[in-house]
Coordinates of C-alpha atoms in Angstrom, one line a residue:
Chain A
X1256 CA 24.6 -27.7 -10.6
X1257 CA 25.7 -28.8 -7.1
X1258 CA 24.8 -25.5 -5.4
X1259 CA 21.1 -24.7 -6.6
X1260 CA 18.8 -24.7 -4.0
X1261 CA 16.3 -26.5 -7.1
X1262 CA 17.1 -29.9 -6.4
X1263 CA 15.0 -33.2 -7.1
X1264 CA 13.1 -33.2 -3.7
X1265 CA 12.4 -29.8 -3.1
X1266 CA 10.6 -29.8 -6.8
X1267 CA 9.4 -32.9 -6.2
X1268 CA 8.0 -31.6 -2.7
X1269 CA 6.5 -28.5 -4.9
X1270 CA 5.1 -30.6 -7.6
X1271 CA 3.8 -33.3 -5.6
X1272 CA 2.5 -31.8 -2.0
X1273 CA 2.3 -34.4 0.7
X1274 CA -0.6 -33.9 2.6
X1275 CA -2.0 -31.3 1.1
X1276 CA -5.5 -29.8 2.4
X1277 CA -7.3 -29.3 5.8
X1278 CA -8.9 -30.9 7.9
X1279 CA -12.3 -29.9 10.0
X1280 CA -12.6 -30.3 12.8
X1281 CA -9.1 -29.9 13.7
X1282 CA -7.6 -29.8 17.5
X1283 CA -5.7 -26.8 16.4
X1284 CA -4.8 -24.9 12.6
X1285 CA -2.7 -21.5 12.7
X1286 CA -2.0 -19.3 9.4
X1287 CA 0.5 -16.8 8.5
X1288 CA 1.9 -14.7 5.9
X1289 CA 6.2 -14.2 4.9
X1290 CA 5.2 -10.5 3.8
X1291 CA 8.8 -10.8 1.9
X1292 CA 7.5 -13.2 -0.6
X1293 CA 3.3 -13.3 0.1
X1294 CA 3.9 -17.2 0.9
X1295 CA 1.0 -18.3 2.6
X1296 CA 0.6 -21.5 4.8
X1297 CA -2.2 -22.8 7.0
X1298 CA -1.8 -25.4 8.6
X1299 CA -4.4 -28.3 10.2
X1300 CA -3.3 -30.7 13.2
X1301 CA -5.5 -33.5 14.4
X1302 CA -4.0 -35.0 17.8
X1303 CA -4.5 -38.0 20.3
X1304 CA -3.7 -35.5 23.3
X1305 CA 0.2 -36.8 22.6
X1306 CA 1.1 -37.5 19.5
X1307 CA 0.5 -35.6 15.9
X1308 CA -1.9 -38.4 14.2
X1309 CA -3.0 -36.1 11.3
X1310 CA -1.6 -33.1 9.7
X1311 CA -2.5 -31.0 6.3
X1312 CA -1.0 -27.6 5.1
X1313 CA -2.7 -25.6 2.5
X1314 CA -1.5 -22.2 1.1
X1315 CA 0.6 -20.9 -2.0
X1316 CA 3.9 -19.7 -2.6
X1317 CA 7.2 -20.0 -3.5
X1318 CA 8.7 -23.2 -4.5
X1319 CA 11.1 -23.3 -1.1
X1320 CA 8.0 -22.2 1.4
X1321 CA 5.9 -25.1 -0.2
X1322 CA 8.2 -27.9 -0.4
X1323 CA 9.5 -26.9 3.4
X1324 CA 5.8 -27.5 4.6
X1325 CA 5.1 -30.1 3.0
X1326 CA 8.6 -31.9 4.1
X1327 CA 7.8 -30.8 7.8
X1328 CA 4.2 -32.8 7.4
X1329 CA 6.0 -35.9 6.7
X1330 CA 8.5 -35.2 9.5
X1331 CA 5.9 -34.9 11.8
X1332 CA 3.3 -36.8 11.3
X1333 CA 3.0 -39.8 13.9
X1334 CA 5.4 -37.6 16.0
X1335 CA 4.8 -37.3 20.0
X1336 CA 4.1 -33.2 20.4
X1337 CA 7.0 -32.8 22.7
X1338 CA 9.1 -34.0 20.1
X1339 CA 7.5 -31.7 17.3
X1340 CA 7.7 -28.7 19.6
X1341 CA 11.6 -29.6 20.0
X1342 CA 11.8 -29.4 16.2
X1343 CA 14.5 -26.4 15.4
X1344 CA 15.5 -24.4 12.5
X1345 CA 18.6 -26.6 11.9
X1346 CA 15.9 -29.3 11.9
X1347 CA 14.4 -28.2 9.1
X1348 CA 17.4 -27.0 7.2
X1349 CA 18.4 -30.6 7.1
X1350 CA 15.9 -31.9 6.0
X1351 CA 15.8 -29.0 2.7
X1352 CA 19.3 -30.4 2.3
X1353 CA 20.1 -27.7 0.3
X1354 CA 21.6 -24.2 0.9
X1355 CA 18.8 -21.5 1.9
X1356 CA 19.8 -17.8 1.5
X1357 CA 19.0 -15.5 3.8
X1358 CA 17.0 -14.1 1.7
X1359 CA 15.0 -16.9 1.4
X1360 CA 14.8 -18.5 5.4
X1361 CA 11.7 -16.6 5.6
X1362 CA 10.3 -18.9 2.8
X1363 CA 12.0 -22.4 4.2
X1364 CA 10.7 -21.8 7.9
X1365 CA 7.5 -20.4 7.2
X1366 CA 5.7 -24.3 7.6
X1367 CA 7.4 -24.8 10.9
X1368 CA 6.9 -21.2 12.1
X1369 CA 3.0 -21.2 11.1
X1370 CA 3.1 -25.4 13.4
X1371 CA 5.1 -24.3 16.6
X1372 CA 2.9 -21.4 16.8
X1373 CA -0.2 -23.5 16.5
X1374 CA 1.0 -26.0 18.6
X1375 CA 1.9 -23.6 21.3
X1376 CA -1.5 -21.7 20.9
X1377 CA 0.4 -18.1 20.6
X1378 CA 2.0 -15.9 18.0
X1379 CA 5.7 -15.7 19.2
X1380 CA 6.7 -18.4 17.0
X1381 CA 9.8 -16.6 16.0
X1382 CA 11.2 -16.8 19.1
X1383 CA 10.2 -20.3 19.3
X1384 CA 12.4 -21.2 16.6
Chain B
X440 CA 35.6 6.9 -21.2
X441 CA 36.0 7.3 -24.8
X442 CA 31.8 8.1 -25.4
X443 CA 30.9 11.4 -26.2
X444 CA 27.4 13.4 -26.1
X445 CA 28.2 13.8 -29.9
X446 CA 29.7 10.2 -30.3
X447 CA 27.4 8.6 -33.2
X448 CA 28.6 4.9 -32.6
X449 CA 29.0 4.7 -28.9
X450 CA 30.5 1.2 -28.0
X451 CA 28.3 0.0 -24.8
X452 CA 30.8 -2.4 -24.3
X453 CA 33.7 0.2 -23.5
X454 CA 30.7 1.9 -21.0
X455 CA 30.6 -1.1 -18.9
X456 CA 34.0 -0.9 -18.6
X457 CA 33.7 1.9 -16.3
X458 CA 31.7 0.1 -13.9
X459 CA 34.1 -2.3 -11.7
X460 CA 31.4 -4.0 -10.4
X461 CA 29.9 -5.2 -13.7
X462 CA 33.4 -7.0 -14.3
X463 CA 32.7 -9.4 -11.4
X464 CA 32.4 -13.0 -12.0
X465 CA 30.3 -16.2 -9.7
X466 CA 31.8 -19.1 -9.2
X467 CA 31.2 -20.5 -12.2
X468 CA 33.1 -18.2 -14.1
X469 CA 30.0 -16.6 -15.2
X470 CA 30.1 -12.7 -15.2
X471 CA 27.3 -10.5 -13.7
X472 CA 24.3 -9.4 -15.9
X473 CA 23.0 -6.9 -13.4
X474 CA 19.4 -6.0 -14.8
X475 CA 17.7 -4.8 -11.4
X476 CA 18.7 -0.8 -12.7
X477 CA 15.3 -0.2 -11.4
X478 CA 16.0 -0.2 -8.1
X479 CA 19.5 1.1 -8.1
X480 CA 21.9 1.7 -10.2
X481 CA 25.6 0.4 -10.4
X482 CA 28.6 3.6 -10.2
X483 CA 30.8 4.8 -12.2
X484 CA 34.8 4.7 -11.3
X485 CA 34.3 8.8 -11.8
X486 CA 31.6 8.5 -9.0
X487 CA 33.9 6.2 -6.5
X488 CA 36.6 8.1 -7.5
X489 CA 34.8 11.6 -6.7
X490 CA 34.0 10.3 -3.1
X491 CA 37.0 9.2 -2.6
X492 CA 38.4 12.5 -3.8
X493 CA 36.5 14.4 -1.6
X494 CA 37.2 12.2 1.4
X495 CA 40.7 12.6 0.9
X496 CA 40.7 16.3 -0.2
X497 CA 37.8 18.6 0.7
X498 CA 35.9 17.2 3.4
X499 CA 34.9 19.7 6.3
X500 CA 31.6 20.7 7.3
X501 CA 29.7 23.5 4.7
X502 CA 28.6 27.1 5.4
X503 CA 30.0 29.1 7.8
X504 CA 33.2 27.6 8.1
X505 CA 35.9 30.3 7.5
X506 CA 39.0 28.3 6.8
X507 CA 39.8 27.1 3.0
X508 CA 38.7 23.5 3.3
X509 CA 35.2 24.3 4.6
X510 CA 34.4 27.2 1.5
X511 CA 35.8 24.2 -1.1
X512 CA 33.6 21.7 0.4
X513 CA 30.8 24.2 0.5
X514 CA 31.8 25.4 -3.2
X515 CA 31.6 22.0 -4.4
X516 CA 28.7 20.8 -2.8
X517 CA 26.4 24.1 -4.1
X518 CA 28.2 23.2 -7.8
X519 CA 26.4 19.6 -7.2
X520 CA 23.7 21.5 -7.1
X521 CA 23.8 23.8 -10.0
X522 CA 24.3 20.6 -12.3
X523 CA 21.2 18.9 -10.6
X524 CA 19.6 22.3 -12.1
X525 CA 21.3 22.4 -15.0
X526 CA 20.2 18.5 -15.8
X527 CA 16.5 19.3 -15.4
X528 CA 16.3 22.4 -16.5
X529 CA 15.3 24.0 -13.5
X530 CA 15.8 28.0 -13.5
X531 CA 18.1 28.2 -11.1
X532 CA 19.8 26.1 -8.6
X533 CA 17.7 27.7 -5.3
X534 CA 14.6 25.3 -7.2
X535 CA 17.1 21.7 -5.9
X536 CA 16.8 20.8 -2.3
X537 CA 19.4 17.7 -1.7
X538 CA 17.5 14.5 -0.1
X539 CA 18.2 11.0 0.3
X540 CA 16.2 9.5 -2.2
X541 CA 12.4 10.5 -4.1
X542 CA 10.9 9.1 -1.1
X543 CA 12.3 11.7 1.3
X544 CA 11.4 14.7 -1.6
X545 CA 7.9 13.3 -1.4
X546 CA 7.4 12.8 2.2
X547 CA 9.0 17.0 2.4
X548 CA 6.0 18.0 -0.2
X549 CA 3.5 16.3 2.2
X550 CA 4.5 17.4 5.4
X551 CA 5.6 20.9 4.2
X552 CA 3.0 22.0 1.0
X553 CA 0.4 19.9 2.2
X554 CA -0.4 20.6 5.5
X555 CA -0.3 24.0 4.6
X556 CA -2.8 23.9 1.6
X557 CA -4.8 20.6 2.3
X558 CA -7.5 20.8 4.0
X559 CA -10.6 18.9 5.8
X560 CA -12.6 17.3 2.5
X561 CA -9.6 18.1 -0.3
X562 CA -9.4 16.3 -3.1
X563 CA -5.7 14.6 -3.5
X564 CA -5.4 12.0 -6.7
X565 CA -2.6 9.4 -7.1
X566 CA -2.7 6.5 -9.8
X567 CA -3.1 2.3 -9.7
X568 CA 0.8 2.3 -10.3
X569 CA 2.2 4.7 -8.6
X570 CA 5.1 3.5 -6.0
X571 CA 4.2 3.6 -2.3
X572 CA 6.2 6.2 -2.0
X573 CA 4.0 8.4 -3.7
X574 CA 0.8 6.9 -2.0
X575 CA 1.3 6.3 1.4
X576 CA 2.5 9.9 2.4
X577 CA -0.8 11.2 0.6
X578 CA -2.7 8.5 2.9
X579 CA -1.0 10.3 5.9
X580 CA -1.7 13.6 5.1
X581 CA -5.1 12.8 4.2
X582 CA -5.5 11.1 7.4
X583 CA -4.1 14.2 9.4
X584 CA -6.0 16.1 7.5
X585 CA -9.6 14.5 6.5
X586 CA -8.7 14.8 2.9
X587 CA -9.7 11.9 1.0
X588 CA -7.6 9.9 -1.8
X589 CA -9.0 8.9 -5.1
X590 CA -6.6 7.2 -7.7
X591 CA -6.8 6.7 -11.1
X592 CA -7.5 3.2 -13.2
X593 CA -5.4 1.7 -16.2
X594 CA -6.5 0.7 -19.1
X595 CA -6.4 -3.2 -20.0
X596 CA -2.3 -2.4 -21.6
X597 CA -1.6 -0.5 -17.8
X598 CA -1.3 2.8 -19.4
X599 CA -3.4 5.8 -17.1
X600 CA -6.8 5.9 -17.8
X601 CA -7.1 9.7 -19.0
X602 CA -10.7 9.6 -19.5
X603 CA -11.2 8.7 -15.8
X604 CA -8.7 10.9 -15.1
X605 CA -10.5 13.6 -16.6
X606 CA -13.2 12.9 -14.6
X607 CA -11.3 12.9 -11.7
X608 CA -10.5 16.3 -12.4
X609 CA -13.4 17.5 -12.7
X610 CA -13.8 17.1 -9.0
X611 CA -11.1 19.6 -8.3
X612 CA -8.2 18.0 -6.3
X613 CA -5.8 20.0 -4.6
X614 CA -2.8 17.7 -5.8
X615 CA -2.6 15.1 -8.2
X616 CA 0.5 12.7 -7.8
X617 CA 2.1 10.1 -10.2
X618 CA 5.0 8.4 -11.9
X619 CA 6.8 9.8 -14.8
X620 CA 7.6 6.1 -15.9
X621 CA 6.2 3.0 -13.6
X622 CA 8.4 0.9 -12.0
X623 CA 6.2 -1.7 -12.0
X624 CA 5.3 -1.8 -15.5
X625 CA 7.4 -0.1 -17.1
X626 CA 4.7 2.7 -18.6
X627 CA 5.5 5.8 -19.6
X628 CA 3.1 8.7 -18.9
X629 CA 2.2 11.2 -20.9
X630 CA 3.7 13.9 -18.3
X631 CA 3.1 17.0 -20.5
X632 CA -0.5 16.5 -21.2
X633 CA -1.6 15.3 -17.7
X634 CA 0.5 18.7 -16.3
X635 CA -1.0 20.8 -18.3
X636 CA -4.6 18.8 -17.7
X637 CA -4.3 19.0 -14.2
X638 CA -2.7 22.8 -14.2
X639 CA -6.1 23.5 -15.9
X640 CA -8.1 22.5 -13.4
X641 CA -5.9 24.1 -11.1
X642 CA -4.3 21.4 -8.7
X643 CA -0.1 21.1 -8.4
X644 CA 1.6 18.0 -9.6
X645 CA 4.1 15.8 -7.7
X646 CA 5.7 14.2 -10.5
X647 CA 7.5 11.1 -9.4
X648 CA 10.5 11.0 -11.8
X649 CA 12.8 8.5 -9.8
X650 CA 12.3 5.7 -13.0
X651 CA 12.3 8.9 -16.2
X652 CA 15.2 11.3 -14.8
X653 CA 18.0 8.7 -14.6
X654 CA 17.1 7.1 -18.1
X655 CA 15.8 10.1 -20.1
X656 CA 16.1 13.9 -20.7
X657 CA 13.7 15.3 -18.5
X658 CA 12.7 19.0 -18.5
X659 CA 11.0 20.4 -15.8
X660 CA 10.4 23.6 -17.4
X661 CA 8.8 21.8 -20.7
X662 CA 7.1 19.9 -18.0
X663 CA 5.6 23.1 -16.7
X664 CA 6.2 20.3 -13.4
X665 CA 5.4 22.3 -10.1
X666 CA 7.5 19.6 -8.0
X667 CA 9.9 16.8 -9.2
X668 CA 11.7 14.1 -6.9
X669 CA 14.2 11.9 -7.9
X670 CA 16.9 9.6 -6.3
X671 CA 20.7 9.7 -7.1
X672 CA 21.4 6.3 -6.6
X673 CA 19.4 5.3 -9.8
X674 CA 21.4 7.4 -11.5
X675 CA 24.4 6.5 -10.9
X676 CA 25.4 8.4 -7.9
X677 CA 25.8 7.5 -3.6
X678 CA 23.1 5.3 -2.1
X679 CA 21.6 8.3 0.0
X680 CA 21.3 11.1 -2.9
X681 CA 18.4 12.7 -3.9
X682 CA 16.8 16.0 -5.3
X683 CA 13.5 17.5 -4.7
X684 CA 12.9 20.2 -7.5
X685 CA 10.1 22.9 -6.9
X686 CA 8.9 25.8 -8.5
X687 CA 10.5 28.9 -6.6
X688 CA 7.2 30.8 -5.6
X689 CA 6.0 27.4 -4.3
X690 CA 9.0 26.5 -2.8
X691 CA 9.2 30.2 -0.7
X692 CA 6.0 30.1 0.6
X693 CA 6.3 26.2 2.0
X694 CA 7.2 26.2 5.5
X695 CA 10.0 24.1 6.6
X696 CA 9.7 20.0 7.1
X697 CA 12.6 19.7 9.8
X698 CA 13.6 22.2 12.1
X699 CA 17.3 22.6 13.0
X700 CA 20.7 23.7 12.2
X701 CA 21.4 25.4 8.8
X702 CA 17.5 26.0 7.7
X703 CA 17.2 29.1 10.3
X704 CA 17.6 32.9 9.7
X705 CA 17.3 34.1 13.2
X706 CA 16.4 31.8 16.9
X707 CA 15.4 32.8 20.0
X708 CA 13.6 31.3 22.5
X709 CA 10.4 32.3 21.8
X710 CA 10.6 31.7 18.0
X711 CA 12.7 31.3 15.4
X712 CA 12.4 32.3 11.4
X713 CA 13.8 30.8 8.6
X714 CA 16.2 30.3 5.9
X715 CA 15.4 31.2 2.2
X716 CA 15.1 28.0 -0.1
X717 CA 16.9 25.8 -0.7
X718 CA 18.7 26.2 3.0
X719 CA 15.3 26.1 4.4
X720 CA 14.5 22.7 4.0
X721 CA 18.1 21.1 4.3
X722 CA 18.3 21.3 8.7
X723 CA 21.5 19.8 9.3
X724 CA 24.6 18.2 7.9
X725 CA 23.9 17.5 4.8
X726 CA 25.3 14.3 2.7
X727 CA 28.1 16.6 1.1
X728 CA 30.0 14.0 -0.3
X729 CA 26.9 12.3 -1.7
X730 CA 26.1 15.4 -3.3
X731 CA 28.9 15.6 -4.6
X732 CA 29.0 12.1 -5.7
X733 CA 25.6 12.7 -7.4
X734 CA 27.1 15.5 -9.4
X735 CA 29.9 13.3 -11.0
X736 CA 27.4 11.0 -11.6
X737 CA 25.2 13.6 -13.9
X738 CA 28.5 14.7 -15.4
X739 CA 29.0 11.1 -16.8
X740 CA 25.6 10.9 -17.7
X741 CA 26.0 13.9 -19.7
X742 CA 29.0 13.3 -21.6
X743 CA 27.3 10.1 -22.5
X744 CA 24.1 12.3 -23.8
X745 CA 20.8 11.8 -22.2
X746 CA 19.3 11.2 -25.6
X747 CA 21.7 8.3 -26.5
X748 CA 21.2 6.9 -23.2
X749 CA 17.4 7.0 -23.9
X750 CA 17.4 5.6 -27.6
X751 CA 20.0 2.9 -26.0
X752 CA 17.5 1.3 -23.7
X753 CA 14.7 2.1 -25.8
X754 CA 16.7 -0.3 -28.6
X755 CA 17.8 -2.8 -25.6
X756 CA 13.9 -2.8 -24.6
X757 CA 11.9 -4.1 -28.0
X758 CA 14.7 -6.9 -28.4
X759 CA 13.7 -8.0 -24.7
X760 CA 9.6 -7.3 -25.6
X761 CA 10.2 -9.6 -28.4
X762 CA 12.4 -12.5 -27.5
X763 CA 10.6 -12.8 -24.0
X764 CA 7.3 -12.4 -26.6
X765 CA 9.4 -16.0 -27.9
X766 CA 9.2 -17.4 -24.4
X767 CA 6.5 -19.8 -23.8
X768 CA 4.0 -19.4 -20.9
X769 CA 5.8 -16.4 -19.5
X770 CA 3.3 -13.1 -19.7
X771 CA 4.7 -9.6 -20.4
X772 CA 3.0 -6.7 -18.0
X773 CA 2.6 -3.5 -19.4
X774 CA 2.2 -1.6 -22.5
X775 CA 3.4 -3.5 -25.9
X776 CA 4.7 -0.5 -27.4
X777 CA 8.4 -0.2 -27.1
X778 CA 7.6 3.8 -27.4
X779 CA 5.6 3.8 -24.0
X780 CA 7.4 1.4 -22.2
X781 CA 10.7 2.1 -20.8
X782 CA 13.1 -0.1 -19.9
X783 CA 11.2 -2.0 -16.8
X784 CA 9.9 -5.0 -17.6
X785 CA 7.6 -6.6 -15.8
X786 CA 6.6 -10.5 -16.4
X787 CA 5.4 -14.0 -14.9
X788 CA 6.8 -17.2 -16.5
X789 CA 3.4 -19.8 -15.9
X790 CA 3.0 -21.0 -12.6
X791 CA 6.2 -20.6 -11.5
X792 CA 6.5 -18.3 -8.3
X793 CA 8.3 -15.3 -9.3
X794 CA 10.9 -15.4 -6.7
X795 CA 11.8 -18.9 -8.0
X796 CA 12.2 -17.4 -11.1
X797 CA 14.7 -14.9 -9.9
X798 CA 16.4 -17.5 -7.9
X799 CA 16.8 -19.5 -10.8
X800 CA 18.6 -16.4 -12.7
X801 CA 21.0 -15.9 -9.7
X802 CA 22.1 -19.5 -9.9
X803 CA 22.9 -17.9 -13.8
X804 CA 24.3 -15.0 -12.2
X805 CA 21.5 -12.9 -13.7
X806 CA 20.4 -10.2 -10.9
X807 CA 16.7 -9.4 -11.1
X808 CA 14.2 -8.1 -9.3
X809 CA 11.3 -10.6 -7.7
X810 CA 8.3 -9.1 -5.8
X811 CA 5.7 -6.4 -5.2
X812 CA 8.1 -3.9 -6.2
X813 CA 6.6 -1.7 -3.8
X814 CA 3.4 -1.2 -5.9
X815 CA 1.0 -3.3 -4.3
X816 CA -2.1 -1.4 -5.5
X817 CA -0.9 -2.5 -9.2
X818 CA 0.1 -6.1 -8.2
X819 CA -3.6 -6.2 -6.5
X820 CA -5.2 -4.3 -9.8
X821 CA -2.9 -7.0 -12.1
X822 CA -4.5 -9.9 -10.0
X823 CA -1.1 -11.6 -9.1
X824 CA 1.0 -11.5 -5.5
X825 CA 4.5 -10.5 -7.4
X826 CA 6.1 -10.1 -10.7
X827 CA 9.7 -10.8 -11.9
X828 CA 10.7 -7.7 -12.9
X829 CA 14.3 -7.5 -15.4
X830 CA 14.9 -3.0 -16.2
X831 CA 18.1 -1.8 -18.4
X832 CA 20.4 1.3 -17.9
X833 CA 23.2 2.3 -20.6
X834 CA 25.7 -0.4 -19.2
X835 CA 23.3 -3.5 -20.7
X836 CA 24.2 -4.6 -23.8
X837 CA 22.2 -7.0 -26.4
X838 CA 24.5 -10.2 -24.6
X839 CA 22.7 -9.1 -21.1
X840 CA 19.1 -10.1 -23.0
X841 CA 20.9 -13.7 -24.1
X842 CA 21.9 -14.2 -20.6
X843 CA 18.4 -13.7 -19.7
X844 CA 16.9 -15.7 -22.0
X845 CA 18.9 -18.8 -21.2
X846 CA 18.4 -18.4 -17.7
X847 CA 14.4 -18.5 -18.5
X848 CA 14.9 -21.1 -20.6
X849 CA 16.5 -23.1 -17.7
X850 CA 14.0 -21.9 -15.4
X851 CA 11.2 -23.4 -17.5
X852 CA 13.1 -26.2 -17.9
X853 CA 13.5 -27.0 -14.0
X854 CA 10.2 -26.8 -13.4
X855 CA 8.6 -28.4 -16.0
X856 CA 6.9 -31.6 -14.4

């Protein structure tokens, strides 16, 4: 079916994590909640002062929260940190590749919310995105 | 319609019929198997068509007005009211005070009986499955108050625990709160025992019948209940109808929740006194319309017949219990006994999130609900973040469970590695 949001890599993403885990010490590792669904993501950055050089996420949730972070670890992952703080929501949303409801955006943007606002230090990470 | 209260072979089919919204169709062709009741319910063309009636008709503010079209709208929204009455039983119409929803009728108890009769170091009980709406306005009032909050366990099935709750008894609350039927897990409590139970020990109840009154006859004088709340748009009437019932005497010495127009005997500026019930707690405009609304909607509902509505979904509930029974890896929440469990049910299907689950339905055009459910006590107490929860009303029909079955079948399917 064309329009389900359950397409190969997302369940792929779910059944198969990429770079699952954490990672102490880290340089920085921000958690947060989507109260909507109880999605949980943490996640762990190592850095060179410029550049991402190792990244885990750990958590549980829905399908969509957990593939999302573990897509955006791959995405980032080598990545200079101005580039990964430039990273938006349409970002993201392309690389899900598949339609999000608003209902579930709070599930696809949870992994990037929970890294920008680690990688800025603060909470307002949704008005970073 | 064609059913009747007397109708012996009532064809649920023709009772969809009347609800437009039920015909719709995705884009797949496939039409909508709406089992989220629970939460609200879907109207009947005799419900749109009484707003729209009223709109066009009657409307004009209520009480005082002296021209024709305000006494009709005020006529018709006090006859709302007498068939709230008449539906529960209630002695007379004075014992309905028109809300929103249960959660306002709750929230009114609170402020208005409880801060007059709790008090620093009062016992008030609530249960492991009640809704928050019938927790967190105790919690506040407590905290106003330095009352304290006990609640009472389930057994392994999540039925009430009425040994503990003996016990808790014992210590002498002021009010004891809790669900007619959970909407978490479907149970059905034993209403009449715990009221008279608790009467004995000499606290008032706040019965929480938003998940029985819409789905079963409900008596509040059998009951012996001293207050009732339930919400009209689970029972097939407007988004934004309610009804508190009270017992009279408790209801005339409660003082009012809001202050304002309509609720008022005589202002000054030094003080003011008030309205007898029900105008007393009903400060300004009311929903009219919605009242109205709520009243078609309890007319429909009784030319159905409660009790064929009830034997209905208790019929549509043990073929779900057992073909989801059929379903591998998905657990069933709540009581096994089709006579204690209403037409909620609550499940998980393995490891599969539960919002994935429901997403997966949608994609089927199967609406069901994914998620705390507002009863985060009982999803904590079940040991598991959310449920997937699929409830009935009298426009399901044994085709709905196929459609849901399929869909959890595909679900499975999607997800197996």
């Amino acid at each position: 079916m064309s329009d389900s949001v359950y397409r190969e890599a997302i369940l792929d993403h779910s059944r198969n994590p990429r770079n699952k885990g954490t990672l102490e010490p880290s340089d920085f590792t921000y958690e947060d909640v989507n109260p909507l669904c109880g999605d949980e993501i943490r996640i762990d950055v190592r850095t060179d002062g410029e550049r991402v050089t190792e990244i885990r996420f750990s958590g549980r949730g829905c399908a969509i929260s957990q593939a999302a972070a573990s897509m955006l670890t791959e995405m980032v992952e080598g990545r200079p940190l101005d580039e990964v703080k430039a990273i938006s929501r349409d970002d993201m949303l392309e690389e899900l590749g598949v339609p999000i409801s608003p209902a579930r955006m709070k599930c696809a943007m949870l992994g990037l919310k929970v890294l920008k606002a680690g990688i800025y230090g603060v909470s307002p990470a949704d008005e970073a995105l | 319609m064609i059913t009747s209260a007397m109708g012996s072979a009532t064809d649920w089919t023709e009772v969809r019929d009347d609800f437009p919204i039920l015909s719709s169709v995705n884009a797949r062709g496939q039409r909508l198997v709406y089992l989220d009741s629970a939460a609200s319910s879907q109207k009947p063309i005799s419900v749109i068509e009484a707003l729209d009636r009223y709109y066009r008709e009657t409307n004009a503010n209520i009480h005082r007005g002296v021209y024709d079209l305000s006494e009709r709208a005020t006529a018709q929204y006090e006859a709302a009211r007498a068939t709230v009455a008449d539906f529960i039983n209630a002695a007379s119409p004075r014992e309905v005070i028109f809300v929103r929803n249960a959660t306002e009728a709750i929230n009114l108890v609170a402020q208005s009986w409880g801060r007059r009769n709790i008090g620093a170091g009062d016992l008030i009980v609530v249960t492991t499955m009640d809704h928050h709406s019938n927790i967190v306005p105790w919690q506040l009032l407590a905290e106003e108050r330095g009352a304290r909050v006990a609640a009472v366990r389930l057994t392994p099935d999540g039925q009430l625990d009425l040994d503990h709750y003996r016990g808790l008894l014992a210590e002498q609350p002021k009010l004891v709160a809790f669900p007619h039927v959970s909407n978490g897990l479907g149970t059905i409590n034993p209403a009449a025992e715990m009221i008279r139970l608790t009467h004995d020990a000499g606290a008032v109840v706040m019965l929480d019948g938003a998940q029985s009154v819409p789905h079963m006859p409900v008596d509040v004088q059998a009951l012996d209940a001293d207050f009732l709340a339930f919400s009209g748009h689970k029972m097939l009437g407007p988004m934004g109808s309610g009804a508190l019932y009270g017992k009279r005497a408790l209801l005339e010495a409660m003082p009012p929740a809001l202050g304002g127009g309509g609720m008022i005997r005589k202002v000054t500026l030094e003080q003011s006194t008030w309205a007898d019930v029900p105008a007393r707690f009903e400060a300004g405009t009311p929903a009219v319309a919605d009242a109205v609304g709520l009243g078609a909607a309890i007319e429909y509902l009784q030319a159905v017949g409660m009790e064929h509505i009830a034997a209905h979904e208790r019929a549509l509930t043990a073929r779900a219990l057992e073909a989801l029974r059929e379903v591998p890896d998905l657990t069933i929440y709540g009581p096994a006994d089709p006579a204690v469990h209403a037409g909620v049910i609550s499940f998980t299907l393995g490891d599969i999130h539960p919002h994935d689950v429901a997403a997966i339905l949608n994609e089927e055009n199967v609406a069901v609900r994914a998620g705390h459910h507002c009863c985060q006590p009982l999803m904590q107490w079940l040991g598991v973040p959310a449920t997937t929860r699929a409830s009935f009303y009298l426009y399901n029909v044994d085709e709905d469970i196929d459609r849901l079955l399929s869909a959890l079948h595909r679900a499975r399917a999607i997800f197996a590695a």
